[in-house]
Coordinates of C-alpha atoms in Angstrom, one line a residue:
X26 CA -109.3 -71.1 -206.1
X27 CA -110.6 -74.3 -207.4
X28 CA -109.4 -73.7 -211.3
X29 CA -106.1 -72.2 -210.2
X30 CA -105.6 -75.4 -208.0
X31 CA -106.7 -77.7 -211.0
X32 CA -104.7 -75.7 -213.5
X33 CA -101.4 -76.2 -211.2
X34 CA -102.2 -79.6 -210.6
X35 CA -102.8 -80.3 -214.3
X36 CA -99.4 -78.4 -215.2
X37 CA -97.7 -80.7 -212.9
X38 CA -99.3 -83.9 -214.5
X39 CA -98.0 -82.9 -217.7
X40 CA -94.6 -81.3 -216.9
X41 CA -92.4 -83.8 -215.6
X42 CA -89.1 -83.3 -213.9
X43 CA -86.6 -85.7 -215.1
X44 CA -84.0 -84.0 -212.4
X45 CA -85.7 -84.2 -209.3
X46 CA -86.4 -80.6 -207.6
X47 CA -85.7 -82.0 -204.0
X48 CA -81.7 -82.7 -205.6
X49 CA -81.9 -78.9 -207.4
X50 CA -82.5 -76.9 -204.4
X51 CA -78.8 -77.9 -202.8
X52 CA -77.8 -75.6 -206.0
X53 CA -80.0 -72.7 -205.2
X54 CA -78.6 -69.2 -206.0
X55 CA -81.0 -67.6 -203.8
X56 CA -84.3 -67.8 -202.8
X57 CA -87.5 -65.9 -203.0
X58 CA -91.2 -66.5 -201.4
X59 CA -90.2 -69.8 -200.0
X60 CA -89.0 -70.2 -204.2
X61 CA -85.8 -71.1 -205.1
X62 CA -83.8 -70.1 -207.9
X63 CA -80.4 -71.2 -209.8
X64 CA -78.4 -70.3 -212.6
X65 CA -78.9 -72.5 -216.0
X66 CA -75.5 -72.5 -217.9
X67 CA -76.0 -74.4 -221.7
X68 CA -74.4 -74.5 -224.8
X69 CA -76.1 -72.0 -227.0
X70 CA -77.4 -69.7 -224.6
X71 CA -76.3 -66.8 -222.2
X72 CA -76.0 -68.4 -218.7
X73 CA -79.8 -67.4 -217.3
X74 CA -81.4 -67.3 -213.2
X75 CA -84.6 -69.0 -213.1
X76 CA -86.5 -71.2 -210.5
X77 CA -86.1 -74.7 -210.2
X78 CA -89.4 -75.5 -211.4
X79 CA -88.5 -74.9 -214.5
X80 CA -85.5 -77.0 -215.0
X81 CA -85.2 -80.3 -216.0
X82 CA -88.4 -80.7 -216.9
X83 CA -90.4 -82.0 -220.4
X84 CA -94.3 -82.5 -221.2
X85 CA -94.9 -86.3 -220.3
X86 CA -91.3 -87.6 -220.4
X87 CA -92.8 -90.4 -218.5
X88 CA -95.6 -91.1 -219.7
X89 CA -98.7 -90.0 -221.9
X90 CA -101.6 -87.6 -221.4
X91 CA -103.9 -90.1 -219.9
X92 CA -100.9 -92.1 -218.1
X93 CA -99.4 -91.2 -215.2
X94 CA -98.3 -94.8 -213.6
X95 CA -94.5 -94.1 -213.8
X96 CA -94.5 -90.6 -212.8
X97 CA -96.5 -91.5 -209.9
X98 CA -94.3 -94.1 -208.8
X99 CA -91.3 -91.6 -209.5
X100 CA -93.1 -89.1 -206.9
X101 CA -93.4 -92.1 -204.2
X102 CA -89.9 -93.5 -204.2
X103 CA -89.1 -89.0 -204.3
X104 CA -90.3 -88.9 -200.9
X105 CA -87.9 -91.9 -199.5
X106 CA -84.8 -90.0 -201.1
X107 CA -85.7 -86.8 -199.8
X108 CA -85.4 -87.2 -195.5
X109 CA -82.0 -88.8 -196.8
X110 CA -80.8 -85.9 -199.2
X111 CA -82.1 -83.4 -196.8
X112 CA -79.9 -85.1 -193.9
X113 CA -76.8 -85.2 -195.8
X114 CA -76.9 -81.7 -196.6
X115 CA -76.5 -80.6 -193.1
X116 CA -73.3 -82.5 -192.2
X117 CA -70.4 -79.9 -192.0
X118 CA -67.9 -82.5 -192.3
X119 CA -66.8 -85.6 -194.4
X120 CA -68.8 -88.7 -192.9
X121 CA -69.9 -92.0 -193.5
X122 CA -73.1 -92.9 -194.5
X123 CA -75.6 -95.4 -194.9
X124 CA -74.2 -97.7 -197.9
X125 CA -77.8 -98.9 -199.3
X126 CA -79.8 -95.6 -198.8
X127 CA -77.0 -93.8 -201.2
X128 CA -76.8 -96.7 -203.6
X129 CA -80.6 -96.7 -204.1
X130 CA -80.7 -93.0 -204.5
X131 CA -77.8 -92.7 -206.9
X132 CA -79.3 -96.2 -209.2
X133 CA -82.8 -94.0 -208.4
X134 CA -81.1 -91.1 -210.3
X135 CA -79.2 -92.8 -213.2
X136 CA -82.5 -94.6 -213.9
X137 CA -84.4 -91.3 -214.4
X138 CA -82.7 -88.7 -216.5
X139 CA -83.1 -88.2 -219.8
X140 CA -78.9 -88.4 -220.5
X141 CA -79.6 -92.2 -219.6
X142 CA -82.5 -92.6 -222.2
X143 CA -81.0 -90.8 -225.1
X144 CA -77.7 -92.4 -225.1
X145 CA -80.3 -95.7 -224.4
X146 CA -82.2 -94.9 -227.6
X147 CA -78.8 -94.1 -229.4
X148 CA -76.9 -97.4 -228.8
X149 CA -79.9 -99.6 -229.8
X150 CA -80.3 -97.7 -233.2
X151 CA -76.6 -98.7 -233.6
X152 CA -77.5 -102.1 -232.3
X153 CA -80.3 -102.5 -234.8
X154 CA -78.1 -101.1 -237.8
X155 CA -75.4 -104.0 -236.7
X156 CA -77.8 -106.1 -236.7
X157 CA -79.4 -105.6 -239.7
X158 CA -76.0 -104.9 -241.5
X159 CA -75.0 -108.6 -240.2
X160 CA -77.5 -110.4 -242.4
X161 CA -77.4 -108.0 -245.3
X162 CA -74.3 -108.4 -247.0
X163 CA -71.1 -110.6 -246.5
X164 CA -70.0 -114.4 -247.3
X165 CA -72.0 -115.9 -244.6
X166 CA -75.2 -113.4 -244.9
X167 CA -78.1 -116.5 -245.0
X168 CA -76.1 -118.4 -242.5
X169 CA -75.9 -115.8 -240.3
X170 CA -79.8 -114.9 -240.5
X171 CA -80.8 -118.1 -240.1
X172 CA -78.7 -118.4 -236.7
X173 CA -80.8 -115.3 -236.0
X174 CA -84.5 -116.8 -236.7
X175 CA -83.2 -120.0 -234.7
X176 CA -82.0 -118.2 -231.4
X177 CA -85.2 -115.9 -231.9
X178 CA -87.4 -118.1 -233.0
X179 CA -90.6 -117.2 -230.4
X180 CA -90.6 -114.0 -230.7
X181 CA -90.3 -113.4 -234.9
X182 CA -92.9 -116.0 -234.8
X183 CA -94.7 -113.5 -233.2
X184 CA -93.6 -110.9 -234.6
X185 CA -94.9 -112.5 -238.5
X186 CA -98.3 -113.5 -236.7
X187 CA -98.7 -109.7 -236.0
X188 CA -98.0 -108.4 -239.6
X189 CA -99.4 -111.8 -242.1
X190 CA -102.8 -112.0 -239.6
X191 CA -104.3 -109.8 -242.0
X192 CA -103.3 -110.8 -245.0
X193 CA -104.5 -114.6 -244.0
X194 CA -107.3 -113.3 -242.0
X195 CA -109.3 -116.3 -242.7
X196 CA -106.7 -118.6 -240.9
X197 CA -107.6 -119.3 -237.2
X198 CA -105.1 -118.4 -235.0
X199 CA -103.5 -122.2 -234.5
X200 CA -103.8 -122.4 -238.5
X201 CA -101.7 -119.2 -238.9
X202 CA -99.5 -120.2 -235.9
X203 CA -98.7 -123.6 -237.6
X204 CA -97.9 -122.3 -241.3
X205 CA -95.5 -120.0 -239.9
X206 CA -93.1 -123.0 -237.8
X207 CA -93.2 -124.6 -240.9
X208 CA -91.6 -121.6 -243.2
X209 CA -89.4 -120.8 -240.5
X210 CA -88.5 -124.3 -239.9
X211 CA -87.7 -124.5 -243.7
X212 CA -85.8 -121.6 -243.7
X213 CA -83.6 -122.4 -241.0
X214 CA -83.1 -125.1 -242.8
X215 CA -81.9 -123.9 -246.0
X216 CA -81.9 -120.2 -246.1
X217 CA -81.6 -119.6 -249.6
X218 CA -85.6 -121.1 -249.7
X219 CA -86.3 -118.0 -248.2
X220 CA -87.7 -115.5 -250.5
X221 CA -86.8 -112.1 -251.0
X222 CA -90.1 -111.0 -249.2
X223 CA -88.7 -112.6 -246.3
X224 CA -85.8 -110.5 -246.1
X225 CA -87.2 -106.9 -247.0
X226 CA -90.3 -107.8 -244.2
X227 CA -87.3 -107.8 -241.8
X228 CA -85.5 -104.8 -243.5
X229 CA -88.6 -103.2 -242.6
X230 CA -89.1 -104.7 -239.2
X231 CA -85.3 -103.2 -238.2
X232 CA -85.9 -99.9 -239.9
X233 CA -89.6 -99.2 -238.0
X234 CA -87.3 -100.7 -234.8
X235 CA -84.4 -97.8 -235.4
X236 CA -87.2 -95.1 -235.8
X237 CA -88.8 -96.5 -232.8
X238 CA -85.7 -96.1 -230.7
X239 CA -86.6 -93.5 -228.6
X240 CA -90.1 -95.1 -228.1
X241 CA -88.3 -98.4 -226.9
X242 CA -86.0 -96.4 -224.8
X243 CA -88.9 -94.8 -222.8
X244 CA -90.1 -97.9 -222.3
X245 CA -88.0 -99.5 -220.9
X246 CA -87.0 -96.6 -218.7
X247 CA -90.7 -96.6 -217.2
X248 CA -90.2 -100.3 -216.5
X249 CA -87.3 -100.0 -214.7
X250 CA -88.5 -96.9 -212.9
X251 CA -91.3 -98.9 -211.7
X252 CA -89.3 -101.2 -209.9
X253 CA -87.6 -99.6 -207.0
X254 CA -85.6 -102.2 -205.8
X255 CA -81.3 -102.3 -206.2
X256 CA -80.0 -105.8 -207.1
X257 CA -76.2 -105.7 -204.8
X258 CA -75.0 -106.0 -208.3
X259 CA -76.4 -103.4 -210.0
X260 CA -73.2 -101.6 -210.6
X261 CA -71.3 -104.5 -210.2
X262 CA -69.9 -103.0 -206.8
X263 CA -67.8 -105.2 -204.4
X264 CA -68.8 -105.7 -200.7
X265 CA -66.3 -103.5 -199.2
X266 CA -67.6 -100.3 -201.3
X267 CA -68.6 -97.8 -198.7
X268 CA -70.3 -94.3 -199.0
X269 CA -69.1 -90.7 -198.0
X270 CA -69.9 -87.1 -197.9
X271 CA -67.0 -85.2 -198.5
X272 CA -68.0 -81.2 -197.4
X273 CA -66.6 -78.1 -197.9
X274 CA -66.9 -74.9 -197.2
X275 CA -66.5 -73.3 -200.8
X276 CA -66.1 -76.0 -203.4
X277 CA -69.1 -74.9 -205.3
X278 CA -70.1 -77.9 -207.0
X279 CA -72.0 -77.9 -210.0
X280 CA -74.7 -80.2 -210.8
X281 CA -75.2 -81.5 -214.6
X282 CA -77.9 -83.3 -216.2
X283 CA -75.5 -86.6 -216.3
X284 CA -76.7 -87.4 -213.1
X285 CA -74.5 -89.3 -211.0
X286 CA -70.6 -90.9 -212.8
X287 CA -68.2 -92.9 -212.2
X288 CA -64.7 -94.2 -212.7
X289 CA -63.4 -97.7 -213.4
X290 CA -60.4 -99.0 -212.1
X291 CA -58.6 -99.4 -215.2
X292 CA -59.4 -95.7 -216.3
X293 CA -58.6 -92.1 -214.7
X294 CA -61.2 -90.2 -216.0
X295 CA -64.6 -90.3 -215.1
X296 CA -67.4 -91.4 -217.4
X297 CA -71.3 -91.7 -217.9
X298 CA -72.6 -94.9 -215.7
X299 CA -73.4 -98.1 -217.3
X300 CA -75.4 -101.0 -215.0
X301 CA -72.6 -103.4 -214.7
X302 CA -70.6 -102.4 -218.0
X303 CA -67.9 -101.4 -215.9
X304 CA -65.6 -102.4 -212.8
X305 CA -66.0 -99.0 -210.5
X306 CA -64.2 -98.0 -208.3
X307 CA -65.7 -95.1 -207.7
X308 CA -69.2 -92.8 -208.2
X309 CA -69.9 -89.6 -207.8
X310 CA -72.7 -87.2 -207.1
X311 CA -72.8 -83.6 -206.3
X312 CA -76.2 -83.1 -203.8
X313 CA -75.5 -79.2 -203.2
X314 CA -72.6 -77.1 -203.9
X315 CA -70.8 -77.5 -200.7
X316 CA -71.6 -81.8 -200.2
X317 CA -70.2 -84.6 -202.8
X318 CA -71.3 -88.0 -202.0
X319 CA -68.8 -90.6 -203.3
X320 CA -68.7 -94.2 -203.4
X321 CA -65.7 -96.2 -202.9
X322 CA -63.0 -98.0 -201.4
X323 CA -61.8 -97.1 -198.1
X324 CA -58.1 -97.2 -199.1
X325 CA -58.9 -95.1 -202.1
X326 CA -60.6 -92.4 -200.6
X327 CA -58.6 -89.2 -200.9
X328 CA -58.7 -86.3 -197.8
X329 CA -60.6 -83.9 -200.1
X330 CA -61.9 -83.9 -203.8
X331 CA -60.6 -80.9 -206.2
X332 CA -63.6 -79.2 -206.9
X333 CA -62.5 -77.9 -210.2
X334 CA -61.6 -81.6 -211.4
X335 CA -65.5 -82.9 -210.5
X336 CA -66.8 -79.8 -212.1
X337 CA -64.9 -80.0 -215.5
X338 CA -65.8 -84.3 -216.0
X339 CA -69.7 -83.2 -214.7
X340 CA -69.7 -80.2 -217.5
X341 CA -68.1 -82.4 -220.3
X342 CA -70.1 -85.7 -219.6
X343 CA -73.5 -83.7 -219.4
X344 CA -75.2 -83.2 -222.8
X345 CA -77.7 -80.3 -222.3
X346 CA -77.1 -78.2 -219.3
X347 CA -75.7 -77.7 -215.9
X348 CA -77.0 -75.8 -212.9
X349 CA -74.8 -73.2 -210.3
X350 CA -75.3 -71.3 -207.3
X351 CA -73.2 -69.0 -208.6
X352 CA -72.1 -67.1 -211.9
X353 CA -68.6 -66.3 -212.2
X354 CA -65.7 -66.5 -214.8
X355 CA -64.6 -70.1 -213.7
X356 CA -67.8 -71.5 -214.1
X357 CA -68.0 -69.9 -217.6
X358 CA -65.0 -71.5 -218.5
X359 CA -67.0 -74.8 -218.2
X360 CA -70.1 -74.0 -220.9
X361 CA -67.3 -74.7 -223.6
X362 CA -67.0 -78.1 -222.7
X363 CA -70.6 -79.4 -222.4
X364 CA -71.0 -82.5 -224.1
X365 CA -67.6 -82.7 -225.4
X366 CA -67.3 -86.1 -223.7
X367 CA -71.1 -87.1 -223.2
X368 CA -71.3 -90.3 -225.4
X369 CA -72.1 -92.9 -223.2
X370 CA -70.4 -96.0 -224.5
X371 CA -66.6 -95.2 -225.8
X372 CA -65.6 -96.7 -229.5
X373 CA -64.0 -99.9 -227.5
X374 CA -67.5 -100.5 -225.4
X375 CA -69.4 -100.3 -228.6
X376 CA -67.2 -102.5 -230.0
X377 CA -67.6 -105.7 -227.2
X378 CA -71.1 -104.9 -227.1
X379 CA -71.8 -105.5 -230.7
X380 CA -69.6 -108.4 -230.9
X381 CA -71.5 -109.6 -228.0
X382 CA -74.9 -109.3 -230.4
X383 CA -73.5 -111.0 -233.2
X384 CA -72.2 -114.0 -231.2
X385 CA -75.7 -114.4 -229.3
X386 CA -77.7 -113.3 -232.2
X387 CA -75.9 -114.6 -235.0
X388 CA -73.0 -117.2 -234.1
X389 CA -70.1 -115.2 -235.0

């Protein structure tokens, strides 16, 4: 017994749900030996049965092999959503519930997927290429970079400490620390001092940085995973924003790897969640096929939700897969759509965001 127990326990360390399995089993198709299954429906594949183990789930998408801190964590702040989920599921009607136990579970959820830290990773490598891009080319290129160096100045001092300490390794560290302030004082200054080394060392810096994106993403992911705790503000949610379970008898919800979504109130459709990028009015969550918990306001709350509607924004906003109790024609209708509309940020949010950079970053 004791390698088999190792051996599960090792599997576990390394296989790491990024869709929690206490959230999967309200989508169960049926169950076997106390193990529950539910159908897989993806883009390039036949719509498959298989246990909820094995969904949602990716060697170390935490952490590494010999680091386990976030996916710990994960498991700890698990076992204060589940008494909550598990409650919910057994309401046979559409109630009110506890405003900052659903909030915390549904920031808990956007933080933890993998659709959050790709389209993460994707908008910084866009980020980066605007950012590189704006001191590359154009009138006011050397202006612009040395706006840059100025409003960054700590950290590319940094930065150059990191890659020159070798190259002057027989500076001390204040020596080296000082002959850097003065070139970037110089060439913040009078940019066209700098020389062209200058400029392709930063090339170079932005490039590694784009590479890196998914790396950075991760990060950054594990470091807000680690902190459990939900600002009021975190969506940008108003004080009268309430919660509900709207039930049904046979809606059968579907649940995709998007997570959680929402809808602003200057836009009808629903979209991919973004911590206070937009002004919701409403967010959305399948937790089995017969419960939908929603957040919103109390005028706005409609009798019932059309099933079909949630089911077709969930399929289309998810970019990998969705998971069903059951396996019928109307649910096949949905694989076509995966993805079609899972880009987090919209042309016009791009847009303010990277205008937004350039004005911090380089005084445009």
């Amino acid at each position: 017994m004791r390698p088999n127990l190792f051996r599960r326990f090792k599997l576990v360390c390394i296989r790491q749900h990024y869709i929690p399995r206490f959230l999967l089993k309200g989508f169960a198709s049926r169950e076997k030996n106390d193990e529950k299954y539910t159908y897989v429906f993806t883009k390039d594949a036949k719509a498959y049965e298989t246990n909820i183990i094995n969904i949602g789930i990716e060697r170390y998408f935490y952490n590494s092999q010999n680091n386990h801190k976030t996916d710990d964590a994960v498991t700890v702040y698990e076992d204060k959503h589940v008494p909550f989920v598990s409650d919910l599921r057994t309401l046979n009607e559409t109630t009110k519930v506890d405003s900052q136990k659903s909030l915390a579970f549904i920031v808990h959820m956007f933080k933890r997927t993998k659709h959050t830290r790709e389209s993460i990773a994707e908008f910084q490598k866009n980020a980066f290429n605007v950012i590189q891009n704006s001191f590359s080319s154009g009138a006011n290129s050397q202006q612009r970079f040395a706006h840059f160096l100025k409003t960054n100045r700590d950290d590319i001092a940094e930065l150059m400490k990191e890659e020159l300490s070798k190259q002057y390794w027989h500076l001390s560290s204040i020596q080296l620390d000082a002959q850097i302030q003065i070139q970037l004082g110089k060439i913040i200054k009078d940019p066209s001092q700098a020389p062209q080394e200058f400029f392709t060392f930063f090339q170079e810096v932005f490039n590694r940085l784009k590479n890196d994106a998914p790396e950075i993403s991760k990060l950054g992911q594990n470091s807000a995973l680690l902190n459990e705790k939900v600002k009021d503000n975190y969506f940008r949610l108003e004080n009268s924003f309430e919660w509900r379970v709207f039930f049904s008898d046979s809606p059968n919800y579907i649940l995709g790897d998007v997570g959680p979504i929402g809808r602003s109130k200057s836009e009808n459709d629903y979209k991919t969640l973004i911590p206070k990028g937009q002004n919701l009015e409403e967010i959305v969550l399948p937790i089995s096929d017969k419960h939908l918990l929603v957040g919103g306001y109390p005028k706005n709350f409609p009798s019932e939700y059309n099933a079909n509607s949630i089911n077709k924004a969930i399929a289309s906003l998810s970019k990998f897969f969705f998971v069903s109790t059951r396996n019928n024609e109307k649910i096949e209708e949905l694989v076509s759509i995966i993805g079609s509309s899972a880009d987090a940020f919209d042309d016009n949010d791009r847009t303010k965001m990277y205008h937004k950079i350039e004005r911090e970053w380089f005084g445009k």
